[in-house]
Structures are given as C-alpha cells and as structure tokens.
Amino acid sequence: MLNGKKSVLVINGPNLNLLGTREPQIYGHETLADVEASGKKQAESLNAAIDFMQSNWEGAIIDRIHAARTDGTDGIVINPGGFTHTSVAIRDALLGVEIPFVELHVSNVHSREPWRHHSYFSDKAKAIIVG
C-alpha cells in the first residue's frame, strides 16, 4: 500500500510494446501507451496507485516481481505474452513473492493455436482475463 492507496503493478511481457501495430486484427489498434493512459485514469478514479512495466526480457520481469515484494505492491496484473507457455521462472517468482496476481491476455488464447491453451500461471492466478 502506497500513501494509503492500494497499489497495483501491471507487467506486460514480450512483444506487447508492439500493441497497435503488431497483428491489429488479433491485438487491436490501441497502443501500449493508450492502455497505460486508460489504466492510470481508472486507478485515479478508484483512488489506487498503478505502476506499469513492459519488457521483452524474462530476467527483467523476474527482477521487477521480486522488487514488488518490498515496494508496497498489493497486487499484480501480468500479461506474460509468449512467456505464458514457457516460463516456470516467472511462475516461481510470482509464487515466491506471495502477492496475488491476475493473468491477462489481449486475445482469447483459447480460440487460437492449441499450444497457446497451456499457461504456467492460470492455476495460481486469482483471476484470468482473456480477449
């Protein structure tokens, strides 16, 4: 909790910096900056603090999750991107810090290629948002 406000960390994984330009028929036309601006407005309306982080590097994501353990973060929203299907290391980091998290995906991964249906996070997430 920061300054008496609930604090949420939003982590966006690999390739999400390309939102708005990468396969817009799947991911839409909103940029990551658009999504962050909308999130900041919503957080303000709820009297909450929000911090955003995007990285294409697994280690940077893990380091930020570890930092959340001591920086007042109350909850994490994570769109792990391609790491959804591969990263036991990010899963272990999330479980290690014991901060509740929500798994988020811009597209409906369950209506896409079969290999996208498996997530290393879903069984431990407090909620899952897709599509």
GROMACS .gro file of C-alpha atoms in nm:
model
  131
    1MET     CA    1   0.000   0.000   0.000
    2LEU     CA    2   0.142   0.336  -0.103
    3ASN     CA    3   0.027   0.657   0.064
    4GLY     CA    4  -0.285   0.483   0.190
    5LYS     CA    5  -0.377   0.366  -0.161
    6LYS     CA    6  -0.391   0.012  -0.290
    7SER     CA    7  -0.101  -0.034  -0.531
    8VAL     CA    8  -0.117  -0.243  -0.847
    9LEU     CA    9   0.174  -0.340  -1.069
   10VAL     CA   10   0.090  -0.413  -1.433
   11ILE     CA   11   0.353  -0.619  -1.615
   12ASN     CA   12   0.347  -0.661  -1.991
   13GLY     CA   13   0.574  -0.922  -2.141
   14PRO     CA   14   0.743  -0.972  -2.476
   15ASN     CA   15   0.615  -0.801  -2.789
   16LEU     CA   16   0.345  -0.607  -2.606
   17ASN     CA   17   0.543  -0.291  -2.682
   18LEU     CA   18   0.417  -0.352  -3.039
   19LEU     CA   19   0.048  -0.321  -2.948
   20GLY     CA   20  -0.138  -0.119  -3.207
   21THR     CA   21   0.094  -0.224  -3.490
   22ARG     CA   22   0.151  -0.598  -3.446
   23GLU     CA   23  -0.128  -0.806  -3.598
   24PRO     CA   24  -0.401  -0.550  -3.526
   25GLN     CA   25  -0.664  -0.797  -3.647
   26ILE     CA   26  -0.578  -1.002  -3.335
   27TYR     CA   27  -0.449  -0.745  -3.086
   28GLY     CA   28  -0.638  -0.431  -3.190
   29HIS     CA   29  -0.523  -0.080  -3.270
   30GLU     CA   30  -0.468   0.056  -2.918
   31THR     CA   31  -0.103   0.110  -2.833
   32LEU     CA   32   0.056   0.015  -2.503
   33ALA     CA   33   0.070   0.388  -2.421
   34ASP     CA   34  -0.308   0.404  -2.480
   35VAL     CA   35  -0.364   0.109  -2.247
   36GLU     CA   36  -0.143   0.263  -1.979
   37ALA     CA   37  -0.320   0.601  -2.002
   38SER     CA   38  -0.657   0.429  -1.962
   39GLY     CA   39  -0.528   0.228  -1.666
   40LYS     CA   40  -0.397   0.543  -1.495
   41LYS     CA   41  -0.737   0.712  -1.531
   42GLN     CA   42  -0.915   0.410  -1.391
   43ALA     CA   43  -0.672   0.384  -1.100
   44GLU     CA   44  -0.722   0.753  -1.016
   45SER     CA   45  -1.099   0.707  -1.016
   46LEU     CA   46  -1.056   0.421  -0.768
   47ASN     CA   47  -0.804   0.610  -0.552
   48ALA     CA   48  -0.542   0.347  -0.631
   49ALA     CA   49  -0.178   0.365  -0.733
   50ILE     CA   50  -0.067   0.190  -1.052
   51ASP     CA   51   0.274   0.120  -1.198
   52PHE     CA   52   0.342  -0.020  -1.545
   53MET     CA   53   0.635  -0.223  -1.670
   54GLN     CA   54   0.699  -0.384  -2.008
   55SER     CA   55   0.995  -0.598  -2.101
   56ASN     CA   56   1.094  -0.845  -2.367
   57TRP     CA   57   1.344  -0.993  -2.120
   58GLU     CA   58   1.241  -1.267  -1.879
   59GLY     CA   59   1.501  -1.168  -1.619
   60ALA     CA   60   1.384  -0.805  -1.609
   61ILE     CA   61   1.029  -0.924  -1.543
   62ILE     CA   62   1.151  -1.152  -1.263
   63ASP     CA   63   1.357  -0.870  -1.110
   64ARG     CA   64   1.051  -0.639  -1.111
   65ILE     CA   65   0.835  -0.907  -0.949
   66HIS     CA   66   1.099  -0.951  -0.678
   67ALA     CA   67   1.109  -0.574  -0.619
   68ALA     CA   68   0.730  -0.575  -0.576
   69ARG     CA   69   0.776  -0.786  -0.263
   70THR     CA   70   0.911  -0.486  -0.071
   71ASP     CA   71   0.784  -0.178  -0.256
   72GLY     CA   72   0.426  -0.173  -0.133
   73THR     CA   73   0.267  -0.358  -0.425
   74ASP     CA   74  -0.067  -0.511  -0.322
   75GLY     CA   75  -0.148  -0.692  -0.646
   76ILE     CA   76  -0.001  -0.775  -0.984
   77VAL     CA   77  -0.171  -0.791  -1.323
   78ILE     CA   78   0.051  -0.976  -1.568
   79ASN     CA   79   0.025  -1.032  -1.940
   80PRO     CA   80   0.317  -1.270  -1.981
   81GLY     CA   81   0.286  -1.278  -2.361
   82GLY     CA   82   0.480  -1.570  -2.504
   83PHE     CA   83   0.621  -1.648  -2.158
   84THR     CA   84   0.272  -1.774  -2.069
   85HIS     CA   85   0.355  -2.107  -2.230
   86THR     CA   86   0.722  -2.135  -2.135
   87SER     CA   87   0.826  -1.959  -1.813
   88VAL     CA   88   0.846  -2.165  -1.499
   89ALA     CA   89   1.089  -1.897  -1.375
   90ILE     CA   90   0.828  -1.617  -1.387
   91ARG     CA   91   0.574  -1.850  -1.226
   92ASP     CA   92   0.819  -1.925  -0.945
   93ALA     CA   93   0.887  -1.552  -0.896
   94LEU     CA   94   0.515  -1.478  -0.866
   95LEU     CA   95   0.467  -1.758  -0.617
   96GLY     CA   96   0.781  -1.659  -0.426
   97VAL     CA   97   0.669  -1.303  -0.354
   98GLU     CA   98   0.323  -1.415  -0.239
   99ILE     CA   99   0.145  -1.118  -0.399
  100PRO     CA  100  -0.194  -1.203  -0.552
  101PHE     CA  101  -0.190  -1.181  -0.931
  102VAL     CA  102  -0.429  -1.176  -1.224
  103GLU     CA  103  -0.331  -1.326  -1.560
  104LEU     CA  104  -0.433  -1.113  -1.858
  105HIS     CA  105  -0.432  -1.170  -2.235
  106VAL     CA  106  -0.537  -0.924  -2.506
  107SER     CA  107  -0.661  -1.204  -2.735
  108ASN     CA  108  -0.867  -1.508  -2.649
  109VAL     CA  109  -0.582  -1.757  -2.630
  110HIS     CA  110  -0.831  -2.046  -2.610
  111SER     CA  111  -0.963  -1.973  -2.959
  112ARG     CA  112  -0.615  -1.970  -3.110
  113GLU     CA  113  -0.346  -2.231  -3.177
  114PRO     CA  114  -0.360  -2.532  -2.943
  115TRP     CA  115  -0.017  -2.461  -2.795
  116ARG     CA  116  -0.150  -2.126  -2.666
  117HIS     CA  117  -0.407  -2.306  -2.450
  118HIS     CA  118  -0.149  -2.403  -2.185
  119SER     CA  119  -0.046  -2.149  -1.923
  120TYR     CA  120   0.207  -2.184  -1.644
  121PHE     CA  121   0.014  -1.919  -1.449
  122SER     CA  122  -0.358  -1.995  -1.470
  123ASP     CA  123  -0.373  -2.248  -1.189
  124LYS     CA  124  -0.227  -1.998  -0.940
  125ALA     CA  125  -0.387  -1.673  -1.064
  126LYS     CA  126  -0.668  -1.515  -0.862
  127ALA     CA  127  -0.845  -1.448  -1.194
  128ILE     CA  128  -0.782  -1.479  -1.567
  129ILE     CA  129  -0.889  -1.223  -1.824
  130VAL     CA  130  -0.879  -1.315  -2.195
  131GLY     CA  131  -0.993  -1.146  -2.511
   0.00000   0.00000   0.00000
